[in-house]
PDB file of C-alpha atoms in Angstrom:
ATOM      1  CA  UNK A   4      29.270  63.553 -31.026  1.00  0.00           C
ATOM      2  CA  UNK A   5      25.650  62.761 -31.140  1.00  0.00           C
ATOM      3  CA  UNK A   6      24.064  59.719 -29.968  1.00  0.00           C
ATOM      4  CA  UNK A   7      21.281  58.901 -32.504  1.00  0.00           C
ATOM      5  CA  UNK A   8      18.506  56.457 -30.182  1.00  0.00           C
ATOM      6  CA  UNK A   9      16.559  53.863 -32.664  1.00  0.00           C
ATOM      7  CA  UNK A  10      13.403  53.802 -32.411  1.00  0.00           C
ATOM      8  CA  UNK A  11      11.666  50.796 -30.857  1.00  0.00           C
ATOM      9  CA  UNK A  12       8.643  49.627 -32.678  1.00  0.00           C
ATOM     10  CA  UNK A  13       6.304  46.702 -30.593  1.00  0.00           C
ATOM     11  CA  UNK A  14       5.422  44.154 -33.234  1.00  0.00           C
ATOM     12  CA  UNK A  15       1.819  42.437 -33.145  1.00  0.00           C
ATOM     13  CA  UNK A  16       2.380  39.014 -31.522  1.00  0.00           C
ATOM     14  CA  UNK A  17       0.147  37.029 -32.941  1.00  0.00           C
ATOM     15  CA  UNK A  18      -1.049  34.637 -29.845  1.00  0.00           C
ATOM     16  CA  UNK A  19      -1.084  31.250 -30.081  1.00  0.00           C
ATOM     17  CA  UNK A  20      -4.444  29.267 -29.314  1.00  0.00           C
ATOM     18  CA  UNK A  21      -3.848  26.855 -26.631  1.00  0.00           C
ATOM     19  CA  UNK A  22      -3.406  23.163 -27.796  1.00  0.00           C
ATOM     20  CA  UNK A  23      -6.112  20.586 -27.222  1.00  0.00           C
ATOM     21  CA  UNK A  24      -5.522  17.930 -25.211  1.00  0.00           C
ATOM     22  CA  UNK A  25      -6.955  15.258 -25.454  1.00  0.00           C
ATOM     23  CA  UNK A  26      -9.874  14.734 -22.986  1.00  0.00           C
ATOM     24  CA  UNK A  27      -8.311  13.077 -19.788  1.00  0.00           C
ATOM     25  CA  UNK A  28      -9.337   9.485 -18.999  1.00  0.00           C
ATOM     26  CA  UNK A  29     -10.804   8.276 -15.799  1.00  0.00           C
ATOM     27  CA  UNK A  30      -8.847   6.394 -13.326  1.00  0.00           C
ATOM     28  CA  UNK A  31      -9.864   3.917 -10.895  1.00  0.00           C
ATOM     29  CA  UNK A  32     -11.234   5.640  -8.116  1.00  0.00           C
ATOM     30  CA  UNK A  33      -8.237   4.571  -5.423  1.00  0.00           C
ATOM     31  CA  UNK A  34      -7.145   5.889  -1.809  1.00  0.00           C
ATOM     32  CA  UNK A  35      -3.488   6.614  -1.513  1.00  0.00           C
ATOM     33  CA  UNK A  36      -2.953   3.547   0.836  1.00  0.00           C
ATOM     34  CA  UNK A  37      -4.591   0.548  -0.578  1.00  0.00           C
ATOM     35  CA  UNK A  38      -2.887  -2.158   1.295  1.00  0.00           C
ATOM     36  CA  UNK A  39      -4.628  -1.123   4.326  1.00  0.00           C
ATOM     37  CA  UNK A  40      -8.109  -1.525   3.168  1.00  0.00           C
ATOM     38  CA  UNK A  41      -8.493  -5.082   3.300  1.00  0.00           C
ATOM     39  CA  UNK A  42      -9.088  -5.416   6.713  1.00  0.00           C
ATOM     40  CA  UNK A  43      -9.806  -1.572   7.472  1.00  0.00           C
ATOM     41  CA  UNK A  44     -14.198  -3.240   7.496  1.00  0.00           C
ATOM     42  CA  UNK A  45     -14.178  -5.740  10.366  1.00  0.00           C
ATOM     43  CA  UNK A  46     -15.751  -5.808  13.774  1.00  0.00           C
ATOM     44  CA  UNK A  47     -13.420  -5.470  16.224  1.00  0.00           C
ATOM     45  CA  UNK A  48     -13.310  -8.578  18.327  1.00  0.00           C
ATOM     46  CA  UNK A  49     -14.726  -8.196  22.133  1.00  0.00           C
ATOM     47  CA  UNK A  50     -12.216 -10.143  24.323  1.00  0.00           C
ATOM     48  CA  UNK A  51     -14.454 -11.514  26.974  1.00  0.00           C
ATOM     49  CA  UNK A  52     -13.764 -11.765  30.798  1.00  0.00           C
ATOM     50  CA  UNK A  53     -11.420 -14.482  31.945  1.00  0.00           C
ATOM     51  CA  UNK A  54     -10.977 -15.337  27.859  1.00  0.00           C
ATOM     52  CA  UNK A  55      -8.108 -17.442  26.508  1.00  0.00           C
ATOM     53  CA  UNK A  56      -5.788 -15.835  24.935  1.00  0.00           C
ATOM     54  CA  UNK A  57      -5.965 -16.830  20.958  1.00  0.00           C
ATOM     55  CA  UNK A  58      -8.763 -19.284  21.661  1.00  0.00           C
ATOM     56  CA  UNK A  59     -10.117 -20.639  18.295  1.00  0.00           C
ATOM     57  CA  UNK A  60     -12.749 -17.840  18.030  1.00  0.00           C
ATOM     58  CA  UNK A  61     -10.153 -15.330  17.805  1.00  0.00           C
ATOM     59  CA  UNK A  62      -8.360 -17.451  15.739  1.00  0.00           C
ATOM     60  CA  UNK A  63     -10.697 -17.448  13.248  1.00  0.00           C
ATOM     61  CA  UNK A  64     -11.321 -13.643  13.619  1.00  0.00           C
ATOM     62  CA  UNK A  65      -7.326 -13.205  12.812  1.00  0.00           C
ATOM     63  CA  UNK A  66      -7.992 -15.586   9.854  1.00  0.00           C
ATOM     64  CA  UNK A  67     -11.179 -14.106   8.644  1.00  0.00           C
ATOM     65  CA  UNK A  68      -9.302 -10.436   8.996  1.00  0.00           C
ATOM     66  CA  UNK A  69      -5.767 -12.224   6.493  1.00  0.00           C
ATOM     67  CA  UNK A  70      -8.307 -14.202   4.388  1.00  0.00           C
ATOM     68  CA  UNK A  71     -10.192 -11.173   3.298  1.00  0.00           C
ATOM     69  CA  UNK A  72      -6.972  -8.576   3.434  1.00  0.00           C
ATOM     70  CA  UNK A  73      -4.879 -10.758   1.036  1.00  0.00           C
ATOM     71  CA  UNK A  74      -7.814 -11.506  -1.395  1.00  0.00           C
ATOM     72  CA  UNK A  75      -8.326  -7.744  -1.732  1.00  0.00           C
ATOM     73  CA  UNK A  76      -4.791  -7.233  -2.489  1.00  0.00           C
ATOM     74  CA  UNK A  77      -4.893  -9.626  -5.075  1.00  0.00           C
ATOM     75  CA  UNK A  78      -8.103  -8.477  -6.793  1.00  0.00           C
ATOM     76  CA  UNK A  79      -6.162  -4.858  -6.821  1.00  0.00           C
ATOM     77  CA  UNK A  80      -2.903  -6.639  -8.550  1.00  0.00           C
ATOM     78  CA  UNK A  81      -5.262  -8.063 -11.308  1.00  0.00           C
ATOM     79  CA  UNK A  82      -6.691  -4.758 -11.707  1.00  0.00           C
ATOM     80  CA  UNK A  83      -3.294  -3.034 -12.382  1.00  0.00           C
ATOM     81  CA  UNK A  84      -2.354  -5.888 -14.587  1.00  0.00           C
ATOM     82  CA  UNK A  85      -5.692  -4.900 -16.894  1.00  0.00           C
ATOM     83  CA  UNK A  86      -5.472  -1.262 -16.141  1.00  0.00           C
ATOM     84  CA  UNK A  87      -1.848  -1.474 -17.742  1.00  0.00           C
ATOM     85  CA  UNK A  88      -2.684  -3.617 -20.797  1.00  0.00           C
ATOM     86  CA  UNK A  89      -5.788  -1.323 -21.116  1.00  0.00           C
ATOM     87  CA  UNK A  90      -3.688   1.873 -20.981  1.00  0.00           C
ATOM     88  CA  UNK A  91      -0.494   0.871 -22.450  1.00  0.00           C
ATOM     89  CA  UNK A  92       0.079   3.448 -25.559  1.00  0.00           C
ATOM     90  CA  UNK A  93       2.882   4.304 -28.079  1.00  0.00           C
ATOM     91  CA  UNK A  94       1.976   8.197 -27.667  1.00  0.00           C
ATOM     92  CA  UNK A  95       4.066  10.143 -30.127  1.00  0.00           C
ATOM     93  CA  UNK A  96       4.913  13.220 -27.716  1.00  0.00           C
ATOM     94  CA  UNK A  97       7.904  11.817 -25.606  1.00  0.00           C
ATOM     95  CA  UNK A  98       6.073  13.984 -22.613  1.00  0.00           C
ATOM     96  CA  UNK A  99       2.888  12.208 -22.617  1.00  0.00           C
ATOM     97  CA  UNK A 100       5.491   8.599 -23.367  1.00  0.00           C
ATOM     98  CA  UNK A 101       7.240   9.482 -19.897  1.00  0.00           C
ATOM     99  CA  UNK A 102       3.994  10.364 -17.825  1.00  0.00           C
ATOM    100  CA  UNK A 103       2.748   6.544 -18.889  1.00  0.00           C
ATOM    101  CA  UNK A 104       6.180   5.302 -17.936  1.00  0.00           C
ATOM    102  CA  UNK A 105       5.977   7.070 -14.812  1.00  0.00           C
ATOM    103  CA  UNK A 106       2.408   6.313 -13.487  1.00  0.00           C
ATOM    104  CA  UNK A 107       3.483   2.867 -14.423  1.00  0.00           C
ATOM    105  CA  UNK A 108       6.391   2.942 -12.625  1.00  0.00           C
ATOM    106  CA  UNK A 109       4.204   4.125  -9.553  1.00  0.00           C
ATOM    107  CA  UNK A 110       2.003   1.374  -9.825  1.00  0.00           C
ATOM    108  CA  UNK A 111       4.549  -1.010 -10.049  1.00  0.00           C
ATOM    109  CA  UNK A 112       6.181   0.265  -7.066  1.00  0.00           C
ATOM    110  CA  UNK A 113       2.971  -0.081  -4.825  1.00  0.00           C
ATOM    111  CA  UNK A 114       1.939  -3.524  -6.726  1.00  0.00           C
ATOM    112  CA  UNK A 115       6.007  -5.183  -5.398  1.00  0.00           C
ATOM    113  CA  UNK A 116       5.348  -3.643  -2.054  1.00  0.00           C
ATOM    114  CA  UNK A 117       1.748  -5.186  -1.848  1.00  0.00           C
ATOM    115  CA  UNK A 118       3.404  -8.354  -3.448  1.00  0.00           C
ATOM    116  CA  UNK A 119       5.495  -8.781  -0.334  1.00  0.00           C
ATOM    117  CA  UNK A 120       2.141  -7.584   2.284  1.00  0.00           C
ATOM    118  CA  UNK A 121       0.688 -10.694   0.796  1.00  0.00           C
ATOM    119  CA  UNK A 122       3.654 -13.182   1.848  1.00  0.00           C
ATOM    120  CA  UNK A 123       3.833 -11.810   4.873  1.00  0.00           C
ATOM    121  CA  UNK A 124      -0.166 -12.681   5.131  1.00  0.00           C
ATOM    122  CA  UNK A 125       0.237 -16.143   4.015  1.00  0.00           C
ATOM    123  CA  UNK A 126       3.300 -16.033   6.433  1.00  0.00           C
ATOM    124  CA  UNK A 127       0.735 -15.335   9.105  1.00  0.00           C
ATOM    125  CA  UNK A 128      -1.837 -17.912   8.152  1.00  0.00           C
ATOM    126  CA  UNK A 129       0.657 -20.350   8.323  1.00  0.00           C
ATOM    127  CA  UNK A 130       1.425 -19.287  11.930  1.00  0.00           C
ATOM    128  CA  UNK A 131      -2.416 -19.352  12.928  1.00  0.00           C
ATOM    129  CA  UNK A 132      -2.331 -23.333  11.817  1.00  0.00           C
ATOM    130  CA  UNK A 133       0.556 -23.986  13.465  1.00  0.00           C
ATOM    131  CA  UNK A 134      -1.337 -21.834  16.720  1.00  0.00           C
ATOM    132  CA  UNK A 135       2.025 -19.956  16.680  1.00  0.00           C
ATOM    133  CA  UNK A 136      -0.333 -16.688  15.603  1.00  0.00           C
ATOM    134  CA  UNK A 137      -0.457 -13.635  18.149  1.00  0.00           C
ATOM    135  CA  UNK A 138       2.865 -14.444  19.962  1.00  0.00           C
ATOM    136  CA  UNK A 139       5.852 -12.720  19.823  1.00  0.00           C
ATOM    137  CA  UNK A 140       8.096 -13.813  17.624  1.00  0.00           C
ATOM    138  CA  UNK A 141      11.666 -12.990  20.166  1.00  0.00           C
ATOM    139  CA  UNK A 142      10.261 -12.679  23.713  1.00  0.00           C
ATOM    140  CA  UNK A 143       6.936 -15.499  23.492  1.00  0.00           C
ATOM    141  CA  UNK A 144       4.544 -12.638  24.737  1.00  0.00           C
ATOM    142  CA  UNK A 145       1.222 -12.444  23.758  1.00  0.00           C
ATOM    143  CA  UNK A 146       0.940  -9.226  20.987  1.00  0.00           C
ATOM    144  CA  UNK A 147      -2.358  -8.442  21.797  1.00  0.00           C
ATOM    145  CA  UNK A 148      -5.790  -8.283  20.050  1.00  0.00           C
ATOM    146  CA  UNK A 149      -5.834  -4.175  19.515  1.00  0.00           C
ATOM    147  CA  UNK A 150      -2.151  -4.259  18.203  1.00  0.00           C
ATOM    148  CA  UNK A 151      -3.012  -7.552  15.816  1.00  0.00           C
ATOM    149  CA  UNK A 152      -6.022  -5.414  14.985  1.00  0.00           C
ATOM    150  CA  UNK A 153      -3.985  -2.733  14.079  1.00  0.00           C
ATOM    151  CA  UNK A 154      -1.577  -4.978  12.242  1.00  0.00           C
ATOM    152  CA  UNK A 155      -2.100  -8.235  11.441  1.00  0.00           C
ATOM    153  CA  UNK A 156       0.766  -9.886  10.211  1.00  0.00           C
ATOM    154  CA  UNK A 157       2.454  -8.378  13.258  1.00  0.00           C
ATOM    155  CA  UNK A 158       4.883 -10.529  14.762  1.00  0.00           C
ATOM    156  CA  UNK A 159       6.620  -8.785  17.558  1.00  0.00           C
ATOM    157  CA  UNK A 160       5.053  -7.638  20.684  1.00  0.00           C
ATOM    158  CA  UNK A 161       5.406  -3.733  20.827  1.00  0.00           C
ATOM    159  CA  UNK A 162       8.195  -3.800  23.590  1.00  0.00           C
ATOM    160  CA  UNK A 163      10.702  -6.332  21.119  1.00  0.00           C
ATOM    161  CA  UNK A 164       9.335  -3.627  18.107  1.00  0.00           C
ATOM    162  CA  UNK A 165      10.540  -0.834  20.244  1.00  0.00           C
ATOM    163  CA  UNK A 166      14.113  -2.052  20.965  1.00  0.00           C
ATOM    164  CA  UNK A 167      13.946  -3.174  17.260  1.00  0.00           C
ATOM    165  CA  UNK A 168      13.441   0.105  15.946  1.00  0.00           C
ATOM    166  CA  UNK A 169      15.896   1.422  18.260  1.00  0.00           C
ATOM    167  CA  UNK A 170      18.659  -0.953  16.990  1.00  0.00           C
ATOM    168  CA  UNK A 171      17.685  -0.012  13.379  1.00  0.00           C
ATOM    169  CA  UNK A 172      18.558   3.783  14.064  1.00  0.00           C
ATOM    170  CA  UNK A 173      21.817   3.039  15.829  1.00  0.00           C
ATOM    171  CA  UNK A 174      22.781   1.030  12.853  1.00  0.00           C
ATOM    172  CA  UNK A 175      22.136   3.992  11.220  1.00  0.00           C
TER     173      UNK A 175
END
């Protein structure tokens, strides 16, 4: 019995010229962690010798360093708002429909995450008033200049932040 072998023929493939796209637009020029550029351009104050402790110059360094944080936020939420009426599109390829959905989605994430940075700001400005600002919160220690620096709407001292974030891992 013999095996008869067809004979393979290649075909011309005709290639396919790449689609064009259409040309990419330019985004707002932003760094990855906006919330903490509001107050990333101070001085850092210069606690003098026998200084005390949230005296009403540093209180109006704190307040100076929240003022200008939560107004930068809040120019960067009106942005988004414009960017997203600017760039909201019906586009007819359901790939380039969920990329919009999901950049918004992004920016919507980061904008409800700022949204709650900025209570917690006006949370702290109410505590300078009150000249509750720079204390913590569970023990009554002072928090520190570098460590309100570092955070500003801080309101535990690092020790009570320590045993908090150990509690918060035991809880699992």
């Amino acid at each position: 019995m013999t095996v008869k072998k067809k004979a393979v023929t290649k075909k011309a493939v005709a290639k396919k010229a790449p689609a064009k796209k259409a040309p990419a637009k330019k985004k707002a020029a932003r760094s990855s962690n906006s919330a903490l550029e509001g107050y990333a351009h101070f001085t850092p104050y210069k606690e003098k010798k026998g200084e005390e402790y949230m005296n009403p110059e540093m209180q109006a360094h704190f307040k100076h360093i929240l003022e200008s944080w939560r107004a930068e936020l809040m120019q960067e939420v009106d942005r988004t708002v414009h960017h997203m009426q600017d760039e909201a599109a019906n586009f007819p390829d359901p790939n380039d429909r969920a990329s919009q959905e999901s950049e918004f989605t992004m920016e919507l994430r980061t904008r409800d995450r700022e949204r709650k940075l900025i209570k917690k700001i006006g949370s702290s400005l109410n505590h300078l008033d009150e000249d509750e600002y720079g204390y913590c919160e569970s023990c009554g220690v002072d928090i520190g200049v570098r460590r309100l620096e570092a955070r500003p709407t801080a309101d535990l001292c690092i020790d009570c932040k320590t045993l908090d974030e150990i509690r918060e891992k035991q809880r699992g």
